XYZ file of C-alpha atoms in Angstrom:
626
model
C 240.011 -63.708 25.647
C 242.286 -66.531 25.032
C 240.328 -69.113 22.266
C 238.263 -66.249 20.862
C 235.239 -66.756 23.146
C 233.859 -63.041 24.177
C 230.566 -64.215 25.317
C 227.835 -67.009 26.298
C 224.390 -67.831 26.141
C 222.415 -68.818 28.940
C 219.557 -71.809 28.244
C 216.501 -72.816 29.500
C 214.588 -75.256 27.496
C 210.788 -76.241 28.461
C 210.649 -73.325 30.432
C 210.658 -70.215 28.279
C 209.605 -69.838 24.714
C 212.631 -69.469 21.938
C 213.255 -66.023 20.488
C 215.250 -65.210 17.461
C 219.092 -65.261 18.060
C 220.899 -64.342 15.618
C 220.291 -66.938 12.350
C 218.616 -69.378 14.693
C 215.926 -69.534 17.215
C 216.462 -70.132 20.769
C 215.435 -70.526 24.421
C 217.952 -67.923 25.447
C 217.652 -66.416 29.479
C 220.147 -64.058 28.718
C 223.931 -63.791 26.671
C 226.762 -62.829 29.153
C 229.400 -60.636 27.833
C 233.067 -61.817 29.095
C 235.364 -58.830 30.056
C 238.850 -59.773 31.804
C 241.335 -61.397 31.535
C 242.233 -65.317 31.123
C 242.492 -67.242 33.913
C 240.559 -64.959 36.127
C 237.280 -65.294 37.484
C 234.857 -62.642 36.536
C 231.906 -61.150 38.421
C 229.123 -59.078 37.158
C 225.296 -57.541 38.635
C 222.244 -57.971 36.942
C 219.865 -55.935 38.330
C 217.873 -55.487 35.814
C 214.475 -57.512 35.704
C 214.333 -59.759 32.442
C 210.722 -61.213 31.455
C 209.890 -64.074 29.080
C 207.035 -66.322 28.168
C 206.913 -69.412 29.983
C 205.842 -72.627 28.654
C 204.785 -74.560 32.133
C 202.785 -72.542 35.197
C 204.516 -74.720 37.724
C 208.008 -76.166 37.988
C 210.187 -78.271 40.601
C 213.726 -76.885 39.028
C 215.056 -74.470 36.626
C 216.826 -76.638 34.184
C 219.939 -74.294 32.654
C 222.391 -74.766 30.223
C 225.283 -72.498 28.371
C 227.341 -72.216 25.356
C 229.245 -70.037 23.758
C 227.861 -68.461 20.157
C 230.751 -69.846 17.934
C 231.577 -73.195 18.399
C 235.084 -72.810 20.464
C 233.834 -74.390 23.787
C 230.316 -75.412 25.857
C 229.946 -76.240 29.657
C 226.987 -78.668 30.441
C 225.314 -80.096 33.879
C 224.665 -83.976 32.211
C 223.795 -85.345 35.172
C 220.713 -87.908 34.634
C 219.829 -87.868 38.613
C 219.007 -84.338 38.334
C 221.328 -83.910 41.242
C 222.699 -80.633 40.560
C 226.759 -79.988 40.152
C 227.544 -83.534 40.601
C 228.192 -84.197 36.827
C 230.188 -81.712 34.668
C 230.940 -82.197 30.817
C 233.483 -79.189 29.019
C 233.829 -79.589 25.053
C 236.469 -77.454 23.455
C 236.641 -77.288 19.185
C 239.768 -76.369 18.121
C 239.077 -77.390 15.339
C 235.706 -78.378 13.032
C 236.549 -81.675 12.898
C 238.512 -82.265 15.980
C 236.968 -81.934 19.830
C 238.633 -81.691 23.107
C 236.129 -83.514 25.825
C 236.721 -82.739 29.794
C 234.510 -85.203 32.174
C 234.699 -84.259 35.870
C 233.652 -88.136 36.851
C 236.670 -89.359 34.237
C 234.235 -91.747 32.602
C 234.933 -93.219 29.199
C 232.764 -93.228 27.645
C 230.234 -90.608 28.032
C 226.989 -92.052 30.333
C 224.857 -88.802 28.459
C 223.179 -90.298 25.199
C 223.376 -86.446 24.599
C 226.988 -86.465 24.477
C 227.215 -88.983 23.282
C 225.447 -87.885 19.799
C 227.304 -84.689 20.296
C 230.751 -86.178 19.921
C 229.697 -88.520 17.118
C 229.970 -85.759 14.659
C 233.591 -85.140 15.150
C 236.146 -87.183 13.304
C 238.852 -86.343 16.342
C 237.579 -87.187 20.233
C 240.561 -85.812 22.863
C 239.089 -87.203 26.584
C 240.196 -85.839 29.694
C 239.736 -87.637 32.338
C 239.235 -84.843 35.343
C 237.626 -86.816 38.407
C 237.840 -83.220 40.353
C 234.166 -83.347 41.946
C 233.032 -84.475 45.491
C 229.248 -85.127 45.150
C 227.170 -81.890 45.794
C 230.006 -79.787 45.459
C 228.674 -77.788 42.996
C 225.461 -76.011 42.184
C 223.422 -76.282 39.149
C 224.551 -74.308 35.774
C 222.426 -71.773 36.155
C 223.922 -70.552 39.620
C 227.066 -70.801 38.580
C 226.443 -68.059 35.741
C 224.694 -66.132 37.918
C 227.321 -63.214 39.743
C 228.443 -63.333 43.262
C 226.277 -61.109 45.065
C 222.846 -60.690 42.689
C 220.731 -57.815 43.267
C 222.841 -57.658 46.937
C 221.336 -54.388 47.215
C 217.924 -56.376 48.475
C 219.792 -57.928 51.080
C 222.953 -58.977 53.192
C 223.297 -62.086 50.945
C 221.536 -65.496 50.701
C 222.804 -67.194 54.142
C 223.559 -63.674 55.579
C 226.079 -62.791 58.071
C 225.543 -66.167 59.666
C 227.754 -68.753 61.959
C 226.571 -72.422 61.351
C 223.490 -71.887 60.093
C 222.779 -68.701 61.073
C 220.651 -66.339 57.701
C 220.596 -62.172 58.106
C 218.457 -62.118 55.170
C 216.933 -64.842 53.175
C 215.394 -62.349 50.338
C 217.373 -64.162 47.574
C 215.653 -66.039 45.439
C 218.559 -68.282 44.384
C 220.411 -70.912 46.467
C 224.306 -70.169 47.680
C 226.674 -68.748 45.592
C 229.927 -70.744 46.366
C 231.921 -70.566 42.342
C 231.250 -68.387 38.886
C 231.596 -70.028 35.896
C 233.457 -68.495 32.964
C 234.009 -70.107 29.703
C 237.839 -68.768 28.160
C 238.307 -70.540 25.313
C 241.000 -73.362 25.682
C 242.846 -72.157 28.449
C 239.742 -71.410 30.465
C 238.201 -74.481 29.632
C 240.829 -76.956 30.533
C 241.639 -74.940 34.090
C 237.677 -74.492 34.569
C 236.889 -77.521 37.366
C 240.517 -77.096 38.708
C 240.738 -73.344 39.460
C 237.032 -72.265 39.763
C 236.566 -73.643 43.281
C 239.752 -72.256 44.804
C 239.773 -68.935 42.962
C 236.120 -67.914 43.342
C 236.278 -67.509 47.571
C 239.515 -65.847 47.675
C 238.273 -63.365 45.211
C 234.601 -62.812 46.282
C 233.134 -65.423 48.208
C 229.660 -65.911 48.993
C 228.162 -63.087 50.589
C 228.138 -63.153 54.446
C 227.906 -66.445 55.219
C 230.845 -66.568 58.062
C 231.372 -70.877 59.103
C 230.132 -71.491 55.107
C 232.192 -68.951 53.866
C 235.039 -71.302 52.689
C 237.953 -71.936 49.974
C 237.711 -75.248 48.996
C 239.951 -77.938 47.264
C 236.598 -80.014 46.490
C 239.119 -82.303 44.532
C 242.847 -83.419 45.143
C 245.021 -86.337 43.669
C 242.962 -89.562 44.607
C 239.869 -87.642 44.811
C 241.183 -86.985 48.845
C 238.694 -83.790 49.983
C 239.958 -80.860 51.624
C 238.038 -79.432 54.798
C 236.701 -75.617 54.148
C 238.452 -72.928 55.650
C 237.195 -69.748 57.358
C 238.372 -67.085 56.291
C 235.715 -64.382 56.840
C 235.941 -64.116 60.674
C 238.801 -62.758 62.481
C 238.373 -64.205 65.741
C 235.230 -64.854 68.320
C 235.277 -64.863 71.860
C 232.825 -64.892 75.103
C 233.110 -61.301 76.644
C 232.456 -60.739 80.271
C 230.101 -58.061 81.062
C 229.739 -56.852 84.750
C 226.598 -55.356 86.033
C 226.866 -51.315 86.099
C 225.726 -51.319 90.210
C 227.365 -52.776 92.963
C 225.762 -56.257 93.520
C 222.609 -56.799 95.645
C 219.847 -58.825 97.540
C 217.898 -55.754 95.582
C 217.068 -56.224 91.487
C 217.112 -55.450 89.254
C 220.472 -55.970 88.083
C 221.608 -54.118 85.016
C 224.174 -54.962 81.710
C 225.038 -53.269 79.456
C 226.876 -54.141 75.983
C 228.715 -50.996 74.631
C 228.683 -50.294 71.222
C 232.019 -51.318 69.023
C 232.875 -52.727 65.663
C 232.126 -56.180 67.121
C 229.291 -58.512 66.210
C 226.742 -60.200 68.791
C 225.858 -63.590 68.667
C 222.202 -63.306 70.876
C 221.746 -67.154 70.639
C 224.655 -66.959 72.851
C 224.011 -64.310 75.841
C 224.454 -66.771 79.106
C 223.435 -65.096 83.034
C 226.270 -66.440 85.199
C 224.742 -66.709 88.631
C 226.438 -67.574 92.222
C 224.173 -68.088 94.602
C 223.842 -69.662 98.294
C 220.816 -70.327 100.391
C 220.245 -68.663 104.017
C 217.407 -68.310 106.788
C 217.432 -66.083 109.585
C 219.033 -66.608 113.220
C 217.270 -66.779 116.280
C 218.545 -62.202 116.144
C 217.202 -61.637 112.624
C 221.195 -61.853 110.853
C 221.092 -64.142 107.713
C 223.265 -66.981 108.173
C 224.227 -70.212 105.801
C 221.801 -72.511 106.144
C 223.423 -76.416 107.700
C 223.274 -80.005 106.451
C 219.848 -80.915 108.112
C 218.260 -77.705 106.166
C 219.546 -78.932 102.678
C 217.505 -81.691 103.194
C 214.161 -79.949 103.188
C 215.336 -76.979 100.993
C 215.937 -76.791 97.016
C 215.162 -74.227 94.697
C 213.071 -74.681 91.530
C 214.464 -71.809 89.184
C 217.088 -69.347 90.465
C 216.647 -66.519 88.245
C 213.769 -64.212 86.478
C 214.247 -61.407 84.035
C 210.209 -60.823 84.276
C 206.806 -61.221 86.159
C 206.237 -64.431 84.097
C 209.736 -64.794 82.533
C 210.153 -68.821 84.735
C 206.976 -69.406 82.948
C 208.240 -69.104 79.418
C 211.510 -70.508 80.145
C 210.175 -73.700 82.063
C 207.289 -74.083 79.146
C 209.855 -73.774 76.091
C 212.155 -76.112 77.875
C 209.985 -78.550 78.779
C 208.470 -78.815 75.655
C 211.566 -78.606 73.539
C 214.029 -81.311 75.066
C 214.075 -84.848 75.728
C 214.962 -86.268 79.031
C 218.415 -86.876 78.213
C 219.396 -82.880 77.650
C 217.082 -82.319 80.667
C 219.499 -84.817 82.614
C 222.567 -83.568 81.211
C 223.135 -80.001 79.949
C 220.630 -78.246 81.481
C 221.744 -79.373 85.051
C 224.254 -76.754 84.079
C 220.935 -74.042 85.057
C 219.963 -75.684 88.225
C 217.602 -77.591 86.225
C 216.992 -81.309 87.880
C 214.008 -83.071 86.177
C 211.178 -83.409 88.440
C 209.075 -87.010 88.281
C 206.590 -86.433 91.354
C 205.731 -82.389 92.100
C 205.668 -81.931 95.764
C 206.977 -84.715 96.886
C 209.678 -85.134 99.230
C 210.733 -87.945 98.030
C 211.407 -86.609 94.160
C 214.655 -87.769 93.171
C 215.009 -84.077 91.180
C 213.803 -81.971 94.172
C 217.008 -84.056 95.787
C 219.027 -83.253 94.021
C 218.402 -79.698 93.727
C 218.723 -80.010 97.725
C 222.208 -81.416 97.126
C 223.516 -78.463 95.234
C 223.295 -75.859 98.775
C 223.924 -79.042 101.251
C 226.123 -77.680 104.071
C 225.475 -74.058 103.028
C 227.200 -74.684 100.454
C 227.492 -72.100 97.063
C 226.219 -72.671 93.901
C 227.391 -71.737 90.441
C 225.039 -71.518 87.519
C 225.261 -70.551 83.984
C 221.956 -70.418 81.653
C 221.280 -68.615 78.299
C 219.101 -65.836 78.450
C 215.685 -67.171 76.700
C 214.264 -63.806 74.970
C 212.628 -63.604 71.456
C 215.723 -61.722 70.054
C 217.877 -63.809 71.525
C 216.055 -67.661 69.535
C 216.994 -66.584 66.365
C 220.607 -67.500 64.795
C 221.124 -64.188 63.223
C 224.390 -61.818 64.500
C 223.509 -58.408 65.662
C 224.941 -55.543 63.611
C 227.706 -54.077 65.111
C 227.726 -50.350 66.971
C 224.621 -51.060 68.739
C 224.045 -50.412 72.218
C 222.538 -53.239 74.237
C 221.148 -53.057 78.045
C 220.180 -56.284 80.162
C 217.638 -55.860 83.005
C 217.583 -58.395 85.163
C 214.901 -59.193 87.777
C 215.169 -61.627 90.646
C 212.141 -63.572 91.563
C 210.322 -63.783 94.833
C 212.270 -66.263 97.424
C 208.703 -67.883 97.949
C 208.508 -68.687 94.103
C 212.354 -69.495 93.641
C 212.315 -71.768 96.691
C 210.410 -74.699 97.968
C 210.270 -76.764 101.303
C 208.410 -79.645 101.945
C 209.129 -80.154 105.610
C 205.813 -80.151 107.584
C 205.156 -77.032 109.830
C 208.450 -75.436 108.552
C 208.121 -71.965 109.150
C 211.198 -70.212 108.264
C 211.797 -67.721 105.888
C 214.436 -68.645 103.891
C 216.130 -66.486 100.737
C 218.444 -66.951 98.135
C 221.240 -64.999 98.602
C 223.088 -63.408 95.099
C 227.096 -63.163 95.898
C 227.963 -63.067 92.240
C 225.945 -62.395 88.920
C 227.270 -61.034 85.311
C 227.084 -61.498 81.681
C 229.135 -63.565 79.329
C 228.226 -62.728 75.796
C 229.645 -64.212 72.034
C 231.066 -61.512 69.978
C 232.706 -61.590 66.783
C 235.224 -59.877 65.008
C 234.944 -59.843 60.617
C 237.072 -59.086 58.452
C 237.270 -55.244 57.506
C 237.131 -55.927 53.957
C 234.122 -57.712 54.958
C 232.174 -54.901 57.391
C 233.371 -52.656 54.472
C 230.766 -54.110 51.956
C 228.303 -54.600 54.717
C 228.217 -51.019 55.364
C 227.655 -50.491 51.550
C 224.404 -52.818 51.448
C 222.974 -51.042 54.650
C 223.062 -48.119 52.759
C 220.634 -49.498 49.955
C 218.670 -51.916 52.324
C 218.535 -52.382 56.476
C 219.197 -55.826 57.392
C 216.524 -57.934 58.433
C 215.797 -60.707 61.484
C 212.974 -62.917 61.530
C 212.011 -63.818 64.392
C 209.045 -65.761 66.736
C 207.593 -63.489 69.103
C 206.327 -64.464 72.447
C 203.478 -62.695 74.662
C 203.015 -64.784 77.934
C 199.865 -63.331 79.932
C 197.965 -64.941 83.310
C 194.435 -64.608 83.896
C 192.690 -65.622 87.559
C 189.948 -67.893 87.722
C 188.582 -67.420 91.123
C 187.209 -70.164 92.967
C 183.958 -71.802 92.212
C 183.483 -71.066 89.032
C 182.612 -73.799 86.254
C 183.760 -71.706 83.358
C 186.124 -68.700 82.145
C 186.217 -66.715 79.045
C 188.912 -64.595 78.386
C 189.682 -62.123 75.743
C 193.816 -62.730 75.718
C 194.761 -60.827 72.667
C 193.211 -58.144 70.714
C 195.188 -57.477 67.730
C 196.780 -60.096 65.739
C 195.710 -63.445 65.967
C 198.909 -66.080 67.007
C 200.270 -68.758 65.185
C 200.293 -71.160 68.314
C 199.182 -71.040 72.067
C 200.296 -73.056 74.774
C 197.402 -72.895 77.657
C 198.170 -74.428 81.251
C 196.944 -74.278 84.517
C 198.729 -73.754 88.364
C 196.983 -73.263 91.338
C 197.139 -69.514 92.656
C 198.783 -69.918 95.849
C 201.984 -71.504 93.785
C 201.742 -68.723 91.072
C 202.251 -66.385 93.938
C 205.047 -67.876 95.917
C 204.160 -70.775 98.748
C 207.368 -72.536 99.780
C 205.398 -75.384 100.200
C 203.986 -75.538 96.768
C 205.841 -75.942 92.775
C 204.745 -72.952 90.866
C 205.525 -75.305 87.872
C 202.523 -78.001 89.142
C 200.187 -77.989 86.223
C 197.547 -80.038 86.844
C 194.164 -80.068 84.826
C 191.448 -79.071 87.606
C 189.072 -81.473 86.185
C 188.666 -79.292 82.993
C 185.991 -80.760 80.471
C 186.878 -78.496 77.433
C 189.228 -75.778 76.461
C 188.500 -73.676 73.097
C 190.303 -70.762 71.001
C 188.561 -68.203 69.337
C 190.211 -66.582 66.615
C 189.064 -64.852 63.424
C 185.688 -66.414 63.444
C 187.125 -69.718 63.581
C 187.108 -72.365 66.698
C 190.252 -74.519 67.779
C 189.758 -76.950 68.046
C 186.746 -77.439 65.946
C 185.438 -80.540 67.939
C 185.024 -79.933 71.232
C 187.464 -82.127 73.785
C 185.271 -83.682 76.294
C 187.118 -84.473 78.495
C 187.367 -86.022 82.183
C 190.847 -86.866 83.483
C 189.037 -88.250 86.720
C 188.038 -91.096 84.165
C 191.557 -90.643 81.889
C 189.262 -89.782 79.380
C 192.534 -87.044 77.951
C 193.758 -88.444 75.074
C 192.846 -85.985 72.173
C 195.126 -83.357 73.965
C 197.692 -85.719 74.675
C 198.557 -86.360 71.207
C 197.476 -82.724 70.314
C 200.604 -81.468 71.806
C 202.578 -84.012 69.815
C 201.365 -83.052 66.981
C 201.545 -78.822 67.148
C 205.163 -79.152 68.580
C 205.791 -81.254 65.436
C 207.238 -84.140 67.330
C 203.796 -86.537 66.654
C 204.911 -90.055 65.257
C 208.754 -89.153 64.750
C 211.654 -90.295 66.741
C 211.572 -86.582 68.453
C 210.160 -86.177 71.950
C 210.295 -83.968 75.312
C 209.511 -87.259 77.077
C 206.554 -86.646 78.273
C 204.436 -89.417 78.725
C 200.660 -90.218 78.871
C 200.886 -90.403 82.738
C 203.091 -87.575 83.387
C 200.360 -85.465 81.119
C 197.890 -85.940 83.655
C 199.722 -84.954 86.859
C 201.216 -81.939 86.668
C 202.512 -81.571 82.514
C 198.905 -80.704 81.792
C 199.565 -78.894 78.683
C 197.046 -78.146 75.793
C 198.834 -76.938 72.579
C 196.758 -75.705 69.765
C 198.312 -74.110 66.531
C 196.122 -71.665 64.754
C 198.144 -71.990 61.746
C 196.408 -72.114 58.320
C 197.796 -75.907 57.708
C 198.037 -76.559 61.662
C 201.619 -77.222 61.305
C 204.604 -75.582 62.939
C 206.207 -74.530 59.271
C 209.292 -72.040 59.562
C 207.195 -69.531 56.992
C 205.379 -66.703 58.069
C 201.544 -66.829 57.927
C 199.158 -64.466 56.190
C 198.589 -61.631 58.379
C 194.995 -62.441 60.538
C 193.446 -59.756 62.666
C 191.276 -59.661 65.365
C 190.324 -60.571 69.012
C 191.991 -64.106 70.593
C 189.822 -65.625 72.691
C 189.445 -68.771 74.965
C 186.839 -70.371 76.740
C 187.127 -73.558 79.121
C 184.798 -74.973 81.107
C 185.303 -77.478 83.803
C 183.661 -80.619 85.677
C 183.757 -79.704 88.779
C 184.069 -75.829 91.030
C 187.462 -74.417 90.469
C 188.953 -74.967 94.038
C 189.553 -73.157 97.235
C 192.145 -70.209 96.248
C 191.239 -70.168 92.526
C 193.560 -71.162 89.570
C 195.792 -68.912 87.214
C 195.684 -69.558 83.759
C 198.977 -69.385 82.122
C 199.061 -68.349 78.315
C 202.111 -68.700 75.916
C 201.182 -66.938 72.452
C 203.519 -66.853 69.647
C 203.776 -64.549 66.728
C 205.363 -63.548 63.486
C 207.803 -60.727 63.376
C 209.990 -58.319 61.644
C 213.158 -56.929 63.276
C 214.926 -54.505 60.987
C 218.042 -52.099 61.632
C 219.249 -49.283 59.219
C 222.509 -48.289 58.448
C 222.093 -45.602 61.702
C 221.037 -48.302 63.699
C 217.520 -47.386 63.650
C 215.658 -50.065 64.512
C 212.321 -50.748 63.027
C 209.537 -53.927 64.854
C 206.721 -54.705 62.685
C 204.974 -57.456 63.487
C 202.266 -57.222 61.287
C 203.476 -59.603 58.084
C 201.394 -60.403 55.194
């Protein structure tokens, strides 16, 4: 190597005890042999586990340094914030007495009293004034010694094959690894802030991490900052998948996604429906339904891929998104917010009348909600992937609020397909992805969902109900709708809960009650406000700026929704809980008789699990984390 520098030592002080190095002793993590040649970036694996004697039994950060064993040249993170990569100091010696310093903020002089003292003891001081750095550019020392792609047989890299945001496998135990640092003697030194960040992506990168995956320019002439570049993705497009029948009044409806060297973006599967609305003439035909039956006629959702699928999708979206998305974007589904349930006069139930005024048809498109499909993760390519598609009950899909209107009206389906996100990597890319498969399947997280209904037939004052017999959720969402709407009545919202003067609703779950003080309640009296809040505070939206805009009112008359986590902390935290087993419960008990018809009680339990898919596309569900 160019300046004599074959190797460095990596630091930790006050973390691990010194050891012997050499003539002197030292906190040493490891010593990093350089092989290459100058002015080239070099990667290397450790694999192998390394074990010291710590000093502390807890810290915030690993605090890192490196130097090389002779004094030719030393690479330091100075920064006193603790803010790591946003303050780099390079020293070269040349010379005993004579010291080349490189600053990447170009301040004179040094703000480190550690430098400082350092560059006291040379007769000779050379600055360089290198302001290269945008702020939080750069990680901390220690990942920058650390190799592109540690231990990568464990996983598909830190952020994973990911677009945005989007993590395969978060097994790593270090942060990102966007540079690697390499110490070459003058040469090296001098080019180190300059070159590092534009030669480190074009070589390696940072394992799969697609819209992060980026060569930067963190510093030009003026400190002006070049935008990152992709250059791990070929291209991405929506494909267009047809159903494999001919189209129906009939479902199901079936898609499938044939297997190619293409990724999958689930987060990104949309139905495309087009729909009209007809009734029967006085011979039996179906006709197009005219102006005065718009007014009377509107559907409430236009699509189900399940016996309780508009359930889950009208719970997680009503709980999830403030009024302005519910105004805007989702209109897009057919979605129209509803103030007032059964009510004629509901400016939502209007406007969902407007969409089919005149006979007119109706174009929706709305992402497919399914637990697969709410995680950011890409699919691995050459997998197979089938759509079933159910249509829901006119009755249920449809509502009319005309007095004595008998007709039977239906939604008629003249169009319906699949428009899915795929992406093409680059082959170089797939190549090494292939290679990790081999050693370890890739992994998705993801939050399961088990919707189930139980009947609560009329009369009774209370209802216990075993709804899950294995492992206990992390959260349940509990509502109630009257039967005839749960079946299909045109005159009546399947999405109406109200609270049918419940007094107190209860989980059982591993020998534990949720909540532990019992509700008491008696909306008759608006005596409702524990739950109220309750629901802020499981969804994590409880006094923060976030909402789904429901309000105190609303909660009462038809939003009646009673959230309880069974978390260990009671939060909604993105980590997986220890694994609890045993028999779910609830009990509820109630004021007054359940009324004429009886009520269905809806249940929304969510879970932790474990998606993982070999290199032969075996796929593997456990759902039973600890």
């Amino acid at each position: 190597m160019s300046g004599g520098v074959a190797s460095f030592h990596v630091y930790a002080p006050d973390l691990i005890e010194p050891m012997m190095i050499g003539d002197v002793i030292a906190p040493v993590l490891r010593i990093v042999t350089i092989r290459g040649k100058p002015d080239k970036i070099i990667e290397e694996q450790f694999l192998s586990a390394q074990y010291h004697r710590v000093l502390v039994k807890e810290i915030n950060q690993i605090p890192a340094g490196a130097a090389t064993p002779v004094p030719y040249s030393m690479v330091i993170n100075v920064d006193p914030s603790g803010s790591p990569g946003s303050h780099w100091v390079a020293v070269y010696c040349e010379q005993q007495n004579r010291v080349e310093y490189y600053d990447s903020t170009g301040i004179w002089p040094p703000l480190s009293p550690f430098i400082q003292n350092f560059l006291k003891s040379f007769a000779h001081i050379q600055f360089h004034q290198l302001p290269l750095q945008a702020p939080y550019s750069h990680s901390s020392l220690l990942r920058y010694l650390m190799p592109i792609g540690k231990e990568i047989g464990t996983a598909i890299g830190r952020q994973g094959l990911e677009s945005g945001n989007r993590v395969l496998s978060n097994v790593l135990e270090d942060r990102d690894l966007k540079e690697s640092l390499v110490s070459e003697g003058k040469t090296g030194l001098k080019n180190l802030l300059e070159k590092a960040a534009n030669n480190i992506n074009a070589q390696k990168g940072q394992g799969f991490d697609f819209k992060r995956y980026t060569k930067r320019n963190d510093a030009q002439e003026g400190g002006a900052i070049v935008p990152p570049k992709n250059v791990s993705v070929v291209r991405s497009y929506f494909r267009e998948v047809l159903p494999l029948v001919t189209i129906t009044q009939e479902s199901p409806y079936l898609f499938r996604l044939y297997s190619d060297n293409l990724w999958t973006d689930l987060s990104r599967i949309y139905l495309f429906l087009d729909l009209s609305i007809e009734k029967p003439d006085v011979d039996g035909n179906w006709v197009s339904i005219t102006a005065a039956d718009a007014q009377v006629v509107g559907n409430t959702e236009i699509y189900d891929s399940g016996n309780l699928y508009p359930y889950k999708v009208y719970i997680t979206n009503t709980l999830s998104f403030p009024m302005n998305v519910k105004k805007s974007f989702l209109a897009s589904t057919g979605h129209y917010a509803t103030r007032t349930h059964d009510s004629v006069g509901d400016e939502g139930f209007k406007a969902r009348c407007k969409i089919f005024e005149g006979g007119k048809r109706a174009q929706f498109l709305s992402r497919l909600d399914f637990d697969l499909g709410n995680q950011e993760l890409y699919l691995l390519n050459n997998l197979d992937l089938l759509f079933t598609i159910y249509k829901a009950r006119d009755s249920f899909i449809m509502q009319t609020l005309k007095a004595n209107d008998t007709t039977r009206y239906r939604v008629k389906v003249h169009d319906v397909k699949l428009y899915a996100k795929m992406i093409d990597v680059q082959s170089s890319l797939n190549l090494s992805i292939y290679k990790t498969l081999e050693k370890q399947p890739a992994t998705y997280a993801v939050r399961k969902t088990e919707i189930k209904s139980c009947f609560i037939s009329e009369g009774r004052f209370e209802i216990d109900y075993n709804v899950f017999s294995a492992t206990i959720p992390r959260r349940m969402t509990i509502a109630l709708v009257a039967n005839g709407a749960f079946n299909g009545n045109y005159a009546l919202s399947p999405f109406n809960f109200k609270p049918f003067d419940i007094r107190d609703v209860a989980v059982y779950a591993g020998g534990m009650i949720y909540p532990i003080v019992p509700y008491k309640l008696d909306f008759a009296k608006d005596i409702y406000v524990r739950p109220f809040v309750d629901m802020y505070e499981a969804l994590g939206m409880a006094n923060s700026e976030r909402s789904f805009d429901i309000t105190k009112e609303q909660f009462k008359s038809g939003w009646t929704f009673f959230v309880i986590p069974l978390t260990s902390t009671l939060d909604d935290s993105t980590g997986y809980e220890l694994l609890r087993s045993g028999t779910t419960s609830i009990r509820a008990t109630f004021n007054s008789a359940i009324p004429e018809g009886g009520v269905e009680m809806i249940v929304l339990g969510e879970f932790d699990q474990m998606i993982m898919i070999d290199y032969n596309r075996h796929i593997v569900s456990d759902s039973k984390l600890s």
